[in-house]
Amino acid sequence: SVERGNVSGATDAADGSRGEDDAKDLPSTVDVDDDAFDEETREEEARRATARDGEGVFSATHALGAFVINRRVPILVASFFVVLAAGVAVAEGLSVAEKPPPLLRPDTNLQRVQHLLFDVFYTENWSTVRVAFGVSSVDRSGADPNDPTSFGLPVWDEAFDFSKESVQRGVLAACEVFTRARDTLRFTPSAGKEECAMQAFVRDMGLSDERNGATNESVPWGADLPSAFAAWSVGNGRAWRENLGWAEAEGASALAFLTADYFVDLHPVASTSGEIRAVFQAWEAATRDANEAMARAMREYEKGEDAVGKKNVPVVVQACDVWNRLGVEESIRHTAFVSPPVSAAAAAAIMFAATRSFRVTVAALATIAAAVVLMLAALVAAGWEFGVVEELCVTLLIGSSIDYCIHLAVAYAEAETEAAAIASSSALLDRRHEKVKLALGHVAPTITGAAVTTAVSCAMLLFCQVEVLVKIGATIVANTVVGYGLTLLLFSALVATYGE
């Protein structure tokens, strides 16, 4: 037993010496870089956070795609009836604005003052209609459209020779036409005279002749009348002196043109477009009658009717500042009717070039049309009248409505290969579903960000004091919301059902 114990002790000693030798071969400490470890930890956490965010966005877009695909038929039916109801509301409730829009918001002090001045304290208002003899037209080829004082150059009427008796009597006959139509032309009696300088001259000469026991046949018709006309304008006719345009020295040169100012009962701002249009048409008719009366008078006092042809008869023209409103409104209205089909054609061309798909293009146009109808219905619901500002806003609708559709359409077209690989079968309907899911997954977050930034930035216009900017901002914000919603729902449902 002693021997066995000695052997056992020797073995343990040998094992202990080997353990000590192995321990000597190991490093006494392990060097660890704490900064590198923290950096790797942070990067790993960032990757996990990014993955979680991506999974959240993917799950949201995947849920949206599943919702559109599963509810595509109810979405299409509901969209049809909503757009139909909106179209009926637009057809029945849309009215044309008869007055120009206010410059500022109604709650601003300056707009209140303007309301008091124009609508409360004014008891009688008028505009000036100027009738001109001796001017055939205006050459605006050299006029600057950005300069409000640049009107162009007058084109003188070569047939207006005021030294001839026939022209003098023709001017008098034309002026008599306007005087007889005073009721139709809406003259304002208290605003000023209702006759032209020629009528006043003949009247004063007739009164002078009566006081002298003579007749009005002593009026110096012919070559002597211009000098007598000039002398009269310095005395009794000084109220009409500014209406006589002499070529050079007053009375010693030819009378180049003659004007007559008539004051009509039209407010420059508060009058409605219907009132202005009615008076304008009356003045146009009276001007045609005045031209005919001048031609008849000239033929009567000229030797032989053939001596006075159409080219030898001076032209009578009329103009008024308020007529410009009709021209501006007509131009903008024409633009509002022309721009939608032109914009739709451009949108269709761009969409087809980007997707090479006729069905996708039709779906995009249907979505844009629905957005425009819903926006017009929103204008009606807000109580807006279809005026100059609203017509300008309509031109923005189609262009801004295509922004979101085209991104989703391109993503849908580019997802063909990937969708075919993912689809469980080769059926066309399944591949459409996969394309919609992939398209929404790729661009729905981008579209959402674009819509939010556009709506938020344009919403700042809602706080402006200028009414035009407020309406433009409201239109853009509402159209962004409508276009965004219809793109994700209606357009996705259309291409999921009828896409290629």
Short mmCIF file of C-alpha atoms in Angstrom, two decimals, residues 45-348:
data_model
loop_
_atom_site.label_atom_id
_atom_site.label_comp_id
_atom_site.label_asym_id
_atom_site.label_seq_id
_atom_site.Cartn_x
_atom_site.Cartn_y
_atom_site.Cartn_z
CA GLU A 45 -28.44 48.35 -33.09
CA ALA A 46 -28.75 50.81 -35.97
CA ARG A 47 -29.09 47.95 -38.45
CA ARG A 48 -31.73 46.36 -36.31
CA ALA A 49 -33.61 49.67 -35.97
CA THR A 50 -33.44 50.22 -39.71
CA ALA A 51 -34.68 46.74 -40.30
CA ARG A 52 -37.53 47.30 -37.86
CA ASP A 53 -38.45 50.60 -39.59
CA GLY A 54 -38.25 48.97 -42.99
CA GLU A 55 -40.40 46.14 -41.75
CA GLY A 56 -42.88 48.72 -40.43
CA VAL A 57 -43.03 50.61 -43.72
CA PHE A 58 -43.17 47.37 -45.66
CA SER A 59 -45.94 46.07 -43.46
CA ALA A 60 -47.90 49.32 -43.90
CA THR A 61 -47.56 49.30 -47.69
CA HIS A 62 -48.22 45.55 -47.77
CA ALA A 63 -51.39 46.11 -45.75
CA LEU A 64 -52.41 48.91 -48.11
CA GLY A 65 -51.81 46.71 -51.13
CA ALA A 66 -53.77 43.85 -49.58
CA PHE A 67 -56.62 46.21 -48.71
CA VAL A 68 -56.81 47.64 -52.25
CA ILE A 69 -56.69 44.19 -53.84
CA ASN A 70 -59.29 42.66 -51.54
CA ARG A 71 -61.58 45.72 -51.71
CA ARG A 72 -60.97 46.76 -55.30
CA VAL A 73 -64.54 46.20 -56.46
CA PRO A 74 -66.14 48.21 -53.60
CA ILE A 75 -63.53 50.93 -54.14
CA LEU A 76 -64.39 51.18 -57.84
CA VAL A 77 -68.15 51.19 -57.20
CA ALA A 78 -67.91 53.75 -54.41
CA SER A 79 -65.63 55.97 -56.50
CA PHE A 80 -68.06 55.86 -59.40
CA PHE A 81 -71.04 56.96 -57.34
CA VAL A 82 -69.06 59.60 -55.45
CA VAL A 83 -67.77 61.14 -58.69
CA LEU A 84 -71.27 60.92 -60.19
CA ALA A 85 -72.75 62.77 -57.21
CA ALA A 86 -69.96 65.34 -57.38
CA GLY A 87 -70.65 65.88 -61.08
CA VAL A 88 -74.35 66.48 -60.39
CA ALA A 89 -73.45 68.94 -57.63
CA VAL A 90 -71.11 70.80 -59.98
CA ALA A 91 -73.69 70.94 -62.77
CA GLU A 92 -76.40 72.28 -60.48
CA GLY A 93 -74.42 74.45 -58.08
CA LEU A 94 -71.61 76.00 -60.11
CA SER A 95 -72.35 79.65 -60.84
CA VAL A 96 -70.37 82.25 -62.72
CA ALA A 97 -69.10 85.20 -60.68
CA GLU A 98 -70.58 88.50 -61.80
CA LYS A 99 -68.19 90.72 -59.87
CA PRO A 100 -64.39 90.78 -59.68
CA PRO A 101 -62.89 89.12 -56.62
CA PRO A 102 -61.94 91.33 -53.67
CA LEU A 103 -58.30 92.15 -53.32
CA LEU A 104 -58.06 91.40 -49.60
CA ARG A 105 -59.86 89.18 -47.15
CA PRO A 106 -63.21 90.53 -45.98
CA ASP A 107 -62.03 90.79 -42.36
CA THR A 108 -59.16 93.19 -43.15
CA ASN A 109 -59.62 96.88 -42.34
CA LEU A 110 -58.65 98.07 -45.81
CA GLN A 111 -61.25 95.81 -47.43
CA ARG A 112 -63.89 97.12 -45.01
CA VAL A 113 -63.02 100.68 -46.00
CA GLN A 114 -63.30 99.79 -49.69
CA HIS A 115 -66.70 98.22 -49.04
CA LEU A 116 -67.90 101.37 -47.31
CA LEU A 117 -66.65 103.63 -50.08
CA PHE A 118 -67.93 101.62 -53.03
CA ASP A 119 -71.07 99.96 -51.70
CA VAL A 120 -72.40 102.17 -48.89
CA PHE A 121 -71.57 105.85 -49.30
CA TYR A 122 -71.60 106.08 -53.08
CA THR A 123 -75.09 107.00 -54.27
CA GLU A 124 -74.28 107.39 -57.96
CA ASN A 125 -71.43 105.96 -59.96
CA TRP A 126 -70.46 106.21 -63.57
CA SER A 127 -67.95 105.20 -66.16
CA THR A 128 -66.84 107.18 -69.19
CA VAL A 129 -67.47 105.97 -72.73
CA ARG A 130 -65.39 107.85 -75.27
CA VAL A 131 -66.53 108.06 -78.88
CA ALA A 132 -63.84 109.01 -81.38
CA PHE A 133 -63.92 110.37 -84.93
CA GLY A 134 -60.75 110.39 -87.00
CA VAL A 135 -59.13 107.32 -85.42
CA SER A 136 -59.57 104.04 -87.26
CA SER A 137 -57.67 101.76 -84.87
CA VAL A 138 -54.71 101.49 -82.50
CA ASP A 139 -51.37 99.98 -83.44
CA ARG A 140 -50.20 97.96 -80.43
CA SER A 141 -47.33 96.20 -82.16
CA GLY A 142 -44.78 98.34 -80.33
CA ALA A 143 -46.63 98.45 -77.00
CA ASP A 144 -45.07 96.91 -73.93
CA PRO A 145 -47.55 94.47 -72.31
CA ASN A 146 -45.78 94.89 -68.97
CA ASP A 147 -46.13 98.69 -69.01
CA PRO A 148 -49.66 99.85 -68.10
CA THR A 149 -48.97 103.26 -69.64
CA SER A 150 -47.99 101.82 -73.03
CA PHE A 151 -51.20 101.96 -75.08
CA GLY A 152 -49.79 101.88 -78.59
CA LEU A 153 -50.06 104.43 -81.39
CA PRO A 154 -53.32 105.65 -82.96
CA VAL A 155 -53.93 104.93 -86.61
CA TRP A 156 -55.46 108.03 -88.12
CA ASP A 157 -58.49 107.78 -90.38
CA GLU A 158 -57.56 109.20 -93.76
CA ALA A 159 -61.25 109.61 -94.66
CA PHE A 160 -61.76 112.08 -91.79
CA ASP A 161 -61.38 115.45 -93.53
CA PHE A 162 -63.19 117.88 -91.26
CA SER A 163 -62.92 120.68 -93.79
CA LYS A 164 -65.62 119.00 -95.91
CA GLU A 165 -69.27 119.74 -95.21
CA SER A 166 -70.24 116.12 -95.75
CA VAL A 167 -67.89 114.97 -92.96
CA GLN A 168 -69.13 117.73 -90.65
CA ARG A 169 -72.77 116.80 -91.18
CA GLY A 170 -71.90 113.13 -90.86
CA VAL A 171 -70.31 113.72 -87.44
CA LEU A 172 -73.42 115.64 -86.36
CA ALA A 173 -75.71 112.84 -87.54
CA ALA A 174 -73.63 110.22 -85.71
CA CYS A 175 -73.76 112.23 -82.47
CA GLU A 176 -77.54 112.51 -82.79
CA VAL A 177 -77.76 108.71 -82.82
CA PHE A 178 -76.08 108.46 -79.43
CA THR A 179 -78.25 111.22 -77.98
CA ARG A 180 -81.49 109.55 -79.11
CA ALA A 181 -80.39 106.23 -77.55
CA ARG A 182 -79.66 107.77 -74.11
CA ASP A 183 -82.00 105.39 -72.28
CA THR A 184 -80.56 102.26 -73.85
CA LEU A 185 -77.00 103.51 -73.38
CA ARG A 186 -77.62 104.13 -69.65
CA PHE A 187 -76.58 107.79 -69.57
CA THR A 188 -76.10 109.30 -66.12
CA PRO A 189 -77.67 112.78 -66.40
CA SER A 190 -76.03 114.32 -63.34
CA ALA A 191 -72.54 113.19 -64.34
CA GLY A 192 -72.05 115.46 -67.33
CA LYS A 193 -73.11 116.49 -70.82
CA GLU A 194 -75.06 114.23 -73.15
CA GLU A 195 -73.97 115.78 -76.44
CA CYS A 196 -70.80 115.99 -78.46
CA ALA A 197 -68.87 119.15 -79.31
CA MET A 198 -70.42 119.33 -82.78
CA GLN A 199 -73.94 119.28 -81.37
CA ALA A 200 -73.09 121.96 -78.82
CA PHE A 201 -71.45 124.12 -81.50
CA VAL A 202 -74.47 123.93 -83.81
CA ARG A 203 -76.80 124.60 -80.88
CA ASP A 204 -74.86 127.65 -79.75
CA MET A 205 -74.64 128.96 -83.30
CA GLY A 206 -78.39 128.45 -83.68
CA LEU A 207 -79.12 130.35 -80.46
CA SER A 208 -76.82 133.15 -81.64
CA ASP A 209 -78.59 133.24 -84.99
CA GLU A 210 -81.98 133.38 -83.31
CA ARG A 211 -80.86 136.30 -81.14
CA ASN A 212 -79.60 138.04 -84.29
CA GLY A 213 -82.79 137.23 -86.16
CA ALA A 214 -81.08 134.78 -88.48
CA THR A 215 -81.48 131.03 -89.02
CA ASN A 216 -79.12 128.16 -88.31
CA GLU A 217 -78.33 128.03 -92.00
CA SER A 218 -75.71 130.66 -91.22
CA VAL A 219 -73.56 127.94 -89.56
CA PRO A 220 -70.29 128.13 -91.48
CA TRP A 221 -70.38 124.67 -93.04
CA GLY A 222 -67.42 123.70 -95.07
CA ALA A 223 -63.87 125.02 -95.03
CA ASP A 224 -64.65 127.92 -92.65
CA LEU A 225 -66.12 125.75 -89.93
CA PRO A 226 -62.81 124.50 -88.37
CA SER A 227 -61.64 128.04 -87.55
CA ALA A 228 -65.08 128.98 -86.19
CA PHE A 229 -65.05 125.72 -84.24
CA ALA A 230 -61.70 126.63 -82.66
CA ALA A 231 -62.88 130.12 -81.73
CA TRP A 232 -66.03 128.68 -80.15
CA SER A 233 -64.01 126.15 -78.12
CA VAL A 234 -62.07 129.00 -76.52
CA GLY A 235 -65.26 130.78 -75.42
CA ASN A 236 -68.65 129.15 -74.92
CA GLY A 237 -67.37 125.71 -75.88
CA ARG A 238 -64.42 125.58 -73.51
CA ALA A 239 -65.95 122.51 -71.84
CA TRP A 240 -65.32 120.64 -75.11
CA ARG A 241 -61.91 122.11 -75.88
CA GLU A 242 -60.01 119.02 -74.77
CA ASN A 243 -62.10 116.91 -77.14
CA LEU A 244 -60.66 118.62 -80.22
CA GLY A 245 -57.38 117.30 -81.57
CA TRP A 246 -55.63 119.65 -83.92
CA ALA A 247 -52.75 118.58 -86.14
CA GLU A 248 -50.67 121.63 -85.21
CA ALA A 249 -51.80 125.11 -84.15
CA GLU A 250 -55.33 125.33 -82.77
CA GLY A 251 -57.70 126.60 -85.45
CA ALA A 252 -54.90 127.23 -87.96
CA SER A 253 -54.39 123.57 -88.87
CA ALA A 254 -56.52 120.57 -89.73
CA LEU A 255 -58.68 118.92 -87.08
CA ALA A 256 -57.07 115.48 -86.78
CA PHE A 257 -59.67 113.90 -84.49
CA LEU A 258 -62.78 114.67 -82.49
CA THR A 259 -63.92 112.84 -79.36
CA ALA A 260 -67.07 112.85 -77.28
CA ASP A 261 -67.31 111.74 -73.64
CA TYR A 262 -70.51 110.12 -72.41
CA PHE A 263 -71.06 109.08 -68.79
CA VAL A 264 -72.95 105.85 -68.22
CA ASP A 265 -74.41 104.38 -65.05
CA LEU A 266 -71.84 101.64 -64.49
CA HIS A 267 -69.75 101.32 -61.34
CA PRO A 268 -66.10 100.72 -62.29
CA VAL A 269 -65.79 97.97 -59.63
CA ALA A 270 -69.18 97.01 -58.24
CA SER A 271 -71.05 96.56 -61.54
CA THR A 272 -71.71 92.97 -62.47
CA SER A 273 -70.48 91.37 -65.65
CA GLY A 274 -74.07 90.98 -66.83
CA GLU A 275 -74.73 94.71 -66.44
CA ILE A 276 -71.52 95.60 -68.22
CA ARG A 277 -72.23 93.17 -71.05
CA ALA A 278 -75.74 94.57 -71.60
CA VAL A 279 -74.50 98.17 -71.78
CA PHE A 280 -71.58 97.17 -73.98
CA GLN A 281 -73.88 95.45 -76.48
CA ALA A 282 -76.10 98.54 -76.51
CA TRP A 283 -73.10 100.76 -77.27
CA GLU A 284 -71.93 98.40 -80.00
CA ALA A 285 -75.36 98.57 -81.64
CA ALA A 286 -75.48 102.37 -81.31
CA THR A 287 -71.99 102.64 -82.84
CA ARG A 288 -73.11 100.61 -85.86
CA ASP A 289 -76.14 102.87 -86.24
CA ALA A 290 -73.88 105.94 -85.94
CA ASN A 291 -71.64 104.69 -88.74
CA GLU A 292 -74.68 104.14 -90.94
CA ALA A 293 -76.09 107.58 -90.08
CA MET A 294 -72.74 109.20 -90.98
CA ALA A 295 -72.68 107.43 -94.35
CA ARG A 296 -76.26 108.54 -95.13
CA ALA A 297 -75.57 112.14 -94.12
CA MET A 298 -72.43 112.27 -96.23
CA ARG A 299 -74.23 110.89 -99.27
CA GLU A 300 -77.00 113.43 -98.79
CA TYR A 301 -74.70 116.45 -98.72
CA GLU A 302 -72.08 115.20 -101.18
CA LYS A 303 -72.57 115.83 -104.89
CA GLY A 304 -73.79 112.46 -106.17
CA GLU A 305 -74.21 109.32 -104.09
CA ASP A 306 -71.39 107.56 -105.92
CA ALA A 307 -68.92 110.17 -104.71
CA VAL A 308 -69.09 108.73 -101.18
CA GLY A 309 -67.98 105.13 -101.07
CA LYS A 310 -67.28 102.90 -98.10
CA LYS A 311 -63.61 103.79 -98.16
CA ASN A 312 -64.39 107.51 -97.99
CA VAL A 313 -66.63 107.31 -94.91
CA PRO A 314 -64.87 107.97 -91.57
CA VAL A 315 -65.17 105.34 -88.88
CA VAL A 316 -66.89 105.91 -85.55
CA VAL A 317 -65.34 103.96 -82.66
CA GLN A 318 -66.07 103.82 -78.95
CA ALA A 319 -64.13 102.58 -75.90
CA CYS A 320 -64.56 102.34 -72.14
CA ASP A 321 -62.35 101.08 -69.33
CA VAL A 322 -64.97 98.70 -67.94
CA TRP A 323 -65.16 96.86 -71.26
CA ASN A 324 -61.71 95.49 -70.39
CA ARG A 325 -63.28 93.32 -67.71
CA LEU A 326 -65.30 91.52 -70.34
CA GLY A 327 -62.19 90.91 -72.41
CA VAL A 328 -60.16 89.60 -69.50
CA GLU A 329 -62.97 87.34 -68.28
CA GLU A 330 -63.59 86.01 -71.77
CA SER A 331 -59.89 85.29 -72.25
CA ILE A 332 -59.58 83.46 -68.94
CA ARG A 333 -62.83 81.58 -69.53
CA HIS A 334 -61.54 80.47 -72.91
CA THR A 335 -58.32 79.34 -71.27
CA ALA A 336 -60.27 77.44 -68.61
CA PHE A 337 -62.18 75.53 -71.30
CA VAL A 338 -59.19 74.90 -73.54
CA SER A 339 -56.59 74.01 -70.91
CA PRO A 340 -58.29 70.82 -69.54
CA PRO A 341 -58.32 68.92 -72.86
CA VAL A 342 -54.84 70.16 -73.75
CA SER A 343 -53.51 69.20 -70.32
CA ALA A 344 -55.27 65.83 -70.51
CA ALA A 345 -53.73 65.12 -73.91
CA ALA A 346 -50.27 66.07 -72.62
CA ALA A 347 -50.77 63.93 -69.51
CA ALA A 348 -51.86 60.97 -71.63
#
